[in-house]
Coordinates of C-alpha atoms and ligand atoms in Angstrom, one line a residue:
M1 CA -108.2 172.6 -121.2
K2 CA -110.3 175.6 -122.6
G3 CA -114.2 174.6 -122.7
K4 CA -117.2 176.4 -124.1
A5 CA -120.3 174.4 -122.9
R6 CA -121.3 176.0 -119.1
R7 CA -120.7 173.1 -117.2
S8 CA -123.1 172.9 -113.8
I9 CA -121.2 172.7 -111.0
A10 CA -121.4 171.3 -107.2
A11 CA -122.3 173.5 -104.2
L12 CA -120.1 174.0 -102.5
G13 CA -121.6 173.4 -99.1
D14 CA -122.3 169.7 -100.7
V15 CA -118.8 169.3 -101.3
R16 CA -117.9 170.4 -98.2
A17 CA -120.6 167.2 -96.4
A18 CA -118.7 164.8 -98.8
V19 CA -115.6 165.6 -97.9
L20 CA -116.1 165.5 -94.7
R21 CA -118.1 161.8 -95.3
F22 CA -115.0 161.0 -97.2
C23 CA -112.3 161.8 -94.5
G24 CA -114.9 160.2 -91.7
E25 CA -114.7 156.5 -93.4
Q26 CA -111.3 157.1 -94.0
L27 CA -110.3 157.7 -90.6
S28 CA -112.7 155.0 -89.3
R29 CA -110.3 152.5 -90.7
R30 CA -107.0 151.3 -90.1
L31 CA -104.1 153.4 -92.0
D32 CA -100.7 152.7 -89.2
T33 CA -98.4 151.7 -91.1
K34 CA -97.4 148.3 -89.0
P35 CA -98.7 145.7 -91.8
V36 CA -96.0 147.5 -94.0
E37 CA -93.6 147.1 -90.8
D38 CA -94.5 143.3 -91.1
V39 CA -93.6 143.2 -94.8
H40 CA -90.9 144.8 -94.6
Q41 CA -89.3 142.5 -91.8
K42 CA -90.2 139.4 -94.1
V43 CA -88.9 141.1 -97.2
S44 CA -85.5 142.0 -95.2
A45 CA -84.7 138.0 -94.1
C46 CA -85.4 137.3 -97.2
V47 CA -83.1 140.0 -99.2
Q48 CA -80.2 138.8 -95.8
Q49 CA -80.5 135.4 -97.4
V50 CA -79.3 136.8 -100.9
D51 CA -77.0 139.6 -100.3
P52 CA -76.5 140.5 -96.5
T53 CA -75.5 143.9 -97.8
M54 CA -78.5 145.0 -99.3
T55 CA -81.3 147.1 -97.7
P56 CA -85.1 146.9 -98.8
Y57 CA -86.3 150.4 -98.6
I58 CA -89.0 151.2 -98.7
F59 CA -90.9 154.0 -101.4
G60 CA -94.2 155.0 -102.9
S61 CA -97.7 155.3 -101.1
T62 CA -96.6 154.1 -97.6
V63 CA -94.3 157.4 -97.5
V64 CA -95.7 159.9 -99.6
L65 CA -99.1 159.9 -97.2
G66 CA -97.2 158.3 -94.2
V67 CA -100.2 155.7 -94.2
H68 CA -101.1 152.2 -95.1
E69 CA -104.2 152.8 -97.6
Q70 CA -105.8 149.0 -97.6
G71 CA -105.4 147.8 -101.0
S72 CA -102.6 150.1 -101.9
D73 CA -99.7 148.4 -103.0
V74 CA -96.3 148.5 -101.1
D75 CA -93.4 149.7 -103.1
F76 CA -89.7 148.1 -101.9
V77 CA -86.5 148.7 -103.4
C78 CA -82.8 147.1 -102.4
L79 CA -80.3 149.3 -102.2
S80 CA -76.7 148.3 -102.2
P81 CA -74.6 150.6 -99.5
A82 CA -72.9 152.5 -102.4
D83 CA -76.4 153.5 -103.8
V84 CA -77.0 154.9 -100.3
Q85 CA -73.5 156.7 -99.9
D86 CA -74.1 158.2 -103.1
G87 CA -77.7 159.1 -102.3
K88 CA -78.3 161.7 -105.1
G89 CA -76.7 160.2 -107.7
A90 CA -78.3 159.0 -111.0
D91 CA -79.9 155.8 -111.7
A92 CA -78.1 153.2 -114.2
V93 CA -80.1 152.7 -117.3
S94 CA -78.1 150.9 -119.3
E95 CA -79.1 146.7 -120.2
V96 CA -76.5 145.8 -118.2
A97 CA -77.6 147.3 -115.4
K98 CA -81.1 145.8 -115.9
G99 CA -79.8 142.8 -116.4
L100 CA -78.0 142.7 -113.1
Q101 CA -80.9 143.8 -111.2
S102 CA -83.0 141.2 -112.4
G103 CA -80.8 138.8 -111.2
F104 CA -80.6 140.4 -108.1
L105 CA -84.6 140.0 -108.0
F106 CA -84.0 136.1 -109.7
R107 CA -82.3 135.3 -106.9
L108 CA -84.7 136.8 -104.4
S109 CA -87.6 135.4 -105.9
E110 CA -85.7 132.1 -105.0
V111 CA -85.7 132.5 -101.5
V112 CA -89.1 134.1 -101.3
K113 CA -90.0 130.8 -103.1
R114 CA -88.5 128.9 -100.8
E115 CA -89.5 130.7 -97.7
H116 CA -93.0 131.8 -98.5
Y117 CA -94.8 129.3 -100.9
L118 CA -98.3 130.2 -100.5
W119 CA -96.9 133.8 -101.9
D120 CA -98.2 134.3 -105.3
I121 CA -94.9 135.1 -107.2
E122 CA -93.8 136.6 -110.7
L123 CA -90.8 138.4 -111.8
V124 CA -91.3 140.5 -114.6
R125 CA -88.2 141.7 -116.7
R126 CA -89.4 143.4 -120.0
T127 CA -90.6 146.4 -118.1
R128 CA -88.9 149.5 -118.6
V129 CA -87.6 148.4 -114.7
P130 CA -87.4 145.0 -113.8
V131 CA -89.9 143.9 -110.6
L132 CA -90.7 141.1 -108.5
R133 CA -94.1 141.8 -108.4
V134 CA -95.7 139.9 -105.2
K135 CA -99.8 139.8 -104.6
G136 CA -101.1 139.9 -101.4
G137 CA -102.9 136.6 -100.3
L138 CA -103.0 134.2 -97.5
G139 CA -99.6 134.5 -96.9
V140 CA -98.7 137.9 -97.0
D141 CA -101.7 139.6 -94.7
G142 CA -103.3 140.4 -98.0
V143 CA -100.5 143.1 -98.6
S144 CA -99.7 143.3 -102.2
F145 CA -96.0 144.2 -103.0
D146 CA -93.4 145.3 -105.3
V147 CA -89.4 145.0 -105.5
T148 CA -86.8 146.7 -107.3
A149 CA -83.2 146.9 -107.0
N150 CA -80.6 149.5 -107.1
R151 CA -82.8 152.1 -108.2
R152 CA -82.7 155.0 -105.4
N153 CA -84.9 157.7 -107.6
G154 CA -88.3 155.8 -106.5
V155 CA -87.1 156.6 -102.7
R156 CA -85.9 160.4 -103.7
N157 CA -89.3 161.2 -105.7
S158 CA -91.6 159.8 -102.4
A159 CA -89.3 162.2 -100.0
L160 CA -89.8 164.8 -102.7
L161 CA -93.7 164.1 -102.1
R162 CA -93.4 163.9 -99.1
A163 CA -92.0 166.7 -98.1
Y164 CA -94.6 168.8 -100.2
F165 CA -97.8 167.0 -98.7
T166 CA -96.9 168.2 -95.0
Q167 CA -96.3 171.8 -96.2
C168 CA -100.2 171.5 -95.8
P169 CA -102.9 169.6 -93.9
E170 CA -105.1 170.0 -96.6
A171 CA -102.9 168.3 -99.3
R172 CA -102.6 164.5 -98.4
W173 CA -106.3 164.7 -98.1
L174 CA -106.5 166.4 -101.4
S175 CA -104.4 163.3 -102.9
M176 CA -106.1 160.8 -101.4
L177 CA -109.5 161.9 -102.7
V178 CA -107.9 162.4 -106.2
K179 CA -106.6 159.1 -105.8
Q180 CA -109.5 157.3 -105.2
W181 CA -111.2 159.2 -107.5
S182 CA -108.9 158.2 -110.3
K183 CA -109.2 154.9 -109.8
K184 CA -113.1 154.6 -110.0
T185 CA -113.0 156.3 -113.2
G186 CA -110.5 153.7 -114.6
L187 CA -108.3 156.9 -114.9
N188 CA -105.3 155.7 -112.9
A189 CA -102.7 152.9 -114.5
S190 CA -103.7 150.2 -112.0
V191 CA -107.2 150.1 -113.7
D192 CA -107.1 147.9 -116.5
G193 CA -107.2 150.7 -119.4
G194 CA -106.3 153.4 -117.4
C195 CA -103.4 156.0 -118.4
I196 CA -102.1 158.1 -114.9
T197 CA -100.2 156.3 -112.1
S198 CA -101.0 157.6 -108.7
Y199 CA -97.2 158.5 -108.8
G200 CA -98.4 160.8 -111.8
W201 CA -102.0 162.0 -110.0
N202 CA -99.3 163.2 -107.2
I203 CA -97.2 165.1 -109.5
M204 CA -100.2 166.1 -110.8
V205 CA -101.7 167.2 -106.9
V206 CA -98.4 169.0 -106.1
Y207 CA -98.0 171.2 -109.4
Y208 CA -101.5 172.3 -108.8
L209 CA -100.4 173.6 -105.2
L210 CA -97.2 175.1 -106.7
R211 CA -99.2 177.4 -109.3
R212 CA -101.7 178.1 -106.0
K213 CA -98.7 179.4 -104.0
L214 CA -99.9 177.0 -101.4
V215 CA -96.8 175.0 -100.7
K216 CA -92.9 176.6 -101.1
L217 CA -91.1 175.0 -104.1
V218 CA -89.0 172.2 -102.5
P219 CA -85.2 171.5 -104.3
V220 CA -85.1 168.2 -106.2
E221 CA -81.6 168.0 -104.9
S222 CA -82.2 168.0 -101.5
C223 CA -83.6 164.7 -101.1
D224 CA -80.9 162.2 -100.6
V225 CA -81.0 158.8 -100.0
A226 CA -78.3 158.7 -97.4
N227 CA -80.6 160.4 -95.4
I228 CA -83.9 158.9 -95.8
A229 CA -85.3 156.2 -93.7
P230 CA -85.7 152.5 -95.2
M231 CA -88.7 152.5 -93.2
P232 CA -90.8 155.8 -93.2
P233 CA -92.6 156.9 -89.6
Y234 CA -96.5 156.4 -89.7
M235 CA -98.1 160.3 -89.9
P236 CA -101.4 159.8 -88.6
L237 CA -104.1 162.0 -90.3
E238 CA -106.5 164.2 -88.7
T239 CA -109.8 165.6 -89.1
P240 CA -109.7 168.4 -91.7
Q241 CA -110.0 172.0 -90.1
Q242 CA -113.1 174.5 -90.5
D243 CA -115.2 171.6 -90.7
G244 CA -113.7 170.8 -94.2
Q245 CA -114.0 173.8 -95.7
A246 CA -110.7 175.1 -97.2
L247 CA -110.3 171.2 -98.3
A248 CA -113.5 171.5 -100.3
V249 CA -113.2 174.9 -101.9
M250 CA -109.3 173.0 -102.9
L251 CA -110.8 170.0 -104.2
M252 CA -113.2 172.1 -106.7
D253 CA -110.2 174.4 -107.6
F254 CA -108.2 171.4 -108.7
V255 CA -110.1 170.5 -111.1
S256 CA -111.1 173.8 -112.1
Y257 CA -107.4 174.2 -112.6
Y258 CA -107.1 171.4 -114.8
L259 CA -110.2 172.0 -116.7
D260 CA -109.8 175.7 -117.7
E261 CA -106.5 177.2 -117.1
F262 CA -103.7 174.5 -117.4
T263 CA -102.6 174.4 -121.0
P264 CA -102.2 171.1 -122.1
E265 CA -100.8 172.1 -125.6
T266 CA -97.5 174.0 -124.2
E267 CA -97.0 173.7 -120.7
V268 CA -95.1 170.8 -118.5
M269 CA -96.6 169.6 -115.2
S270 CA -92.9 170.4 -113.6
L271 CA -91.0 169.8 -109.8
T272 CA -88.0 171.0 -111.4
R273 CA -88.3 174.8 -112.2
A274 CA -90.5 177.5 -110.7
A275 CA -94.0 175.7 -111.5
G276 CA -95.7 177.6 -114.7
E277 CA -92.3 177.9 -116.2
T278 CA -91.5 174.6 -118.2
T279 CA -92.6 174.4 -121.7
K280 CA -93.1 171.5 -124.0
E281 CA -90.3 172.9 -126.6
M282 CA -88.2 173.5 -123.5
L283 CA -87.7 169.7 -123.7
S284 CA -88.5 169.1 -127.1
W285 CA -91.6 167.1 -126.0
T286 CA -93.1 167.7 -129.6
K287 CA -94.6 165.7 -132.0
Q288 CA -91.8 164.8 -134.0
A289 CA -90.3 163.4 -130.7
E290 CA -93.0 160.3 -130.8
D291 CA -93.1 160.1 -134.4
M292 CA -89.3 158.7 -133.4
A293 CA -90.2 157.0 -130.5
R294 CA -92.5 155.3 -132.9
I295 CA -89.6 154.4 -134.8
R296 CA -88.1 152.9 -132.4
G297 CA -90.4 151.0 -131.0
E298 CA -91.9 152.8 -128.2
R299 CA -95.5 154.5 -127.7
I300 CA -95.0 157.5 -125.9
H301 CA -97.2 160.5 -126.3
Y302 CA -96.8 164.5 -125.2
R303 CA -100.4 165.5 -124.9
W304 CA -100.4 165.4 -121.1
C305 CA -96.9 166.0 -120.1
I306 CA -95.4 165.6 -116.5
E307 CA -91.9 165.9 -116.6
D308 CA -90.1 163.1 -113.8
P309 CA -88.1 165.1 -111.1
Y310 CA -85.3 162.5 -111.3
E311 CA -85.4 160.4 -114.4
F312 CA -83.6 162.2 -117.4
D313 CA -86.5 162.7 -120.3
L314 CA -88.9 161.1 -118.6
N315 CA -92.9 161.9 -119.2
V316 CA -94.8 160.4 -116.5
G317 CA -97.9 161.1 -118.2
R318 CA -96.6 159.3 -121.5
N319 CA -99.8 157.0 -121.9
V320 CA -102.2 159.4 -122.4
T321 CA -103.4 159.4 -126.1
P322 CA -105.3 161.9 -127.5
F323 CA -108.1 159.7 -127.2
K324 CA -107.3 159.2 -123.6
L325 CA -107.0 162.8 -122.9
M326 CA -110.7 163.6 -124.1
L327 CA -111.6 160.8 -121.6
L328 CA -109.5 162.3 -119.2
R329 CA -111.5 165.9 -120.2
K330 CA -115.1 164.1 -119.6
H331 CA -114.0 163.0 -116.0
L332 CA -113.2 166.3 -114.6
E333 CA -115.8 168.0 -116.6
R334 CA -117.9 165.1 -114.7
A335 CA -115.9 165.6 -111.8
Q336 CA -116.6 169.2 -111.4
E337 CA -120.3 168.0 -110.9
T338 CA -119.9 165.3 -108.7
A339 CA -117.4 166.7 -106.7
L340 CA -115.3 163.7 -107.8
L341 CA -117.8 161.8 -107.9
L342 CA -118.3 162.0 -104.2
L343 CA -121.7 163.3 -105.3
A344 CA -122.6 160.6 -107.4
Ligands
ATP401 P1 -100.8 153.2 -105.0 O1 -100.9 153.5 -103.7 O2 -101.8 153.7 -106.2 O3 -100.2 152.2 -105.4 P2 -98.1 155.1 -105.2 O4 -98.0 156.5 -104.2 O5 -97.3 154.0 -104.3 O6 -99.8 154.7 -105.1 P3 -97.4 154.4 -107.5 O7 -98.0 155.0 -108.6 O8 -97.5 153.0 -107.1 O9 -97.8 155.1 -106.5 O10 -96.0 154.9 -107.6 C1 -94.8 154.2 -106.8 C2 -93.2 154.5 -107.8 O11 -93.3 153.7 -109.1 C3 -93.2 155.8 -107.8 O12 -92.9 156.8 -106.6 C4 -92.1 156.2 -109.0 O13 -90.8 156.0 -108.6 C5 -92.8 155.4 -109.4 N1 -93.4 155.1 -110.4 C6 -95.1 154.9 -111.0 N2 -95.5 155.4 -111.8 C7 -94.6 155.6 -113.0 C8 -94.2 156.5 -113.9 N3 -95.7 156.6 -114.5 N4 -93.1 156.9 -114.5 C9 -92.0 156.5 -113.8 N5 -92.0 156.1 -112.4 C10 -93.4 156.0 -112.1
MG402 MG1 -97.7 152.1 -104.7
MG403 MG1 -96.5 149.5 -107.0

């Protein structure tokens, strides 16, 4: 993304102070994973009634960051012994497989309704992945969660991100800063009108770290569900080193990388091959592919390309339209002035 206009950039001393404030605030909150363990136990008891051979695995931010942030949902997937044994297997994408997953989630929803009548639940079958959504209320101690079935990819991609974030102490902080900023600006898909999920932002953070050689490439095949625990261990966060200097530099460099160096016209953020080697052309992620998708009735864009490490031919940035890309650029410019709004 090349920009011609001169932009004002926040002073590093101010960024450092703001970053330390952010980390201090986080550290003053409860970040342990006990609330997640409690929900895990309740969900396990319900799953047991539907099918005692199925095990609920936790994935998403609890795994990726090793903490439970207030306001983040908890992601569960119920796996069969066969799913776990074949822990590197590809997930089935057929309508039949989706039907079986919906069937299991329906039976689970009936048990949940009976056992926890206060929980606000919704079974969503029409999405790419059928999901049972439970909104945090009185009954679940304010924790919201999603349950899916028989899909290993979330467990694998979360383990992959965790393997990156544990390589470098600043990385987890950077991920938290970027996620909070993406939610505040409305760029995060969890906000109405948003376009990139937290998962997508995390891949962007890792891709940036790889481009700067701040982390080593983790082979995607190394993540095997058979070797991953259903409930991840808590990883307490620590105050950033050097008074936040390295983190402040990294934060500003992340923004300038995506504003001035990354080339969305040709390049794909990918964790599958060495960083910088994946092009849109290689994946046939072209205007023509967008047009073909439209004919099939799908809205897929290849303007901001983030290759899913486990799902074949899936752009995690598929909801970034040309208009949203322009917005993204505006927010990045503002992020350079405000250190991801920390100074706004
Ligand atoms: P948050 O704290 O906001 O919940 P998170 O780290 O849990 O952040 P989510 O965006 O909730 O991240 O993603 C959880 C999981 O959902 C991912 O590990 C991934 O498997 C799946 N997922 C999320 N977004 C996408 C997407 N755009 N395409 C494919 N899979 C996705
Ligand atoms: Mg989540
Ligand atoms: Mg979720």
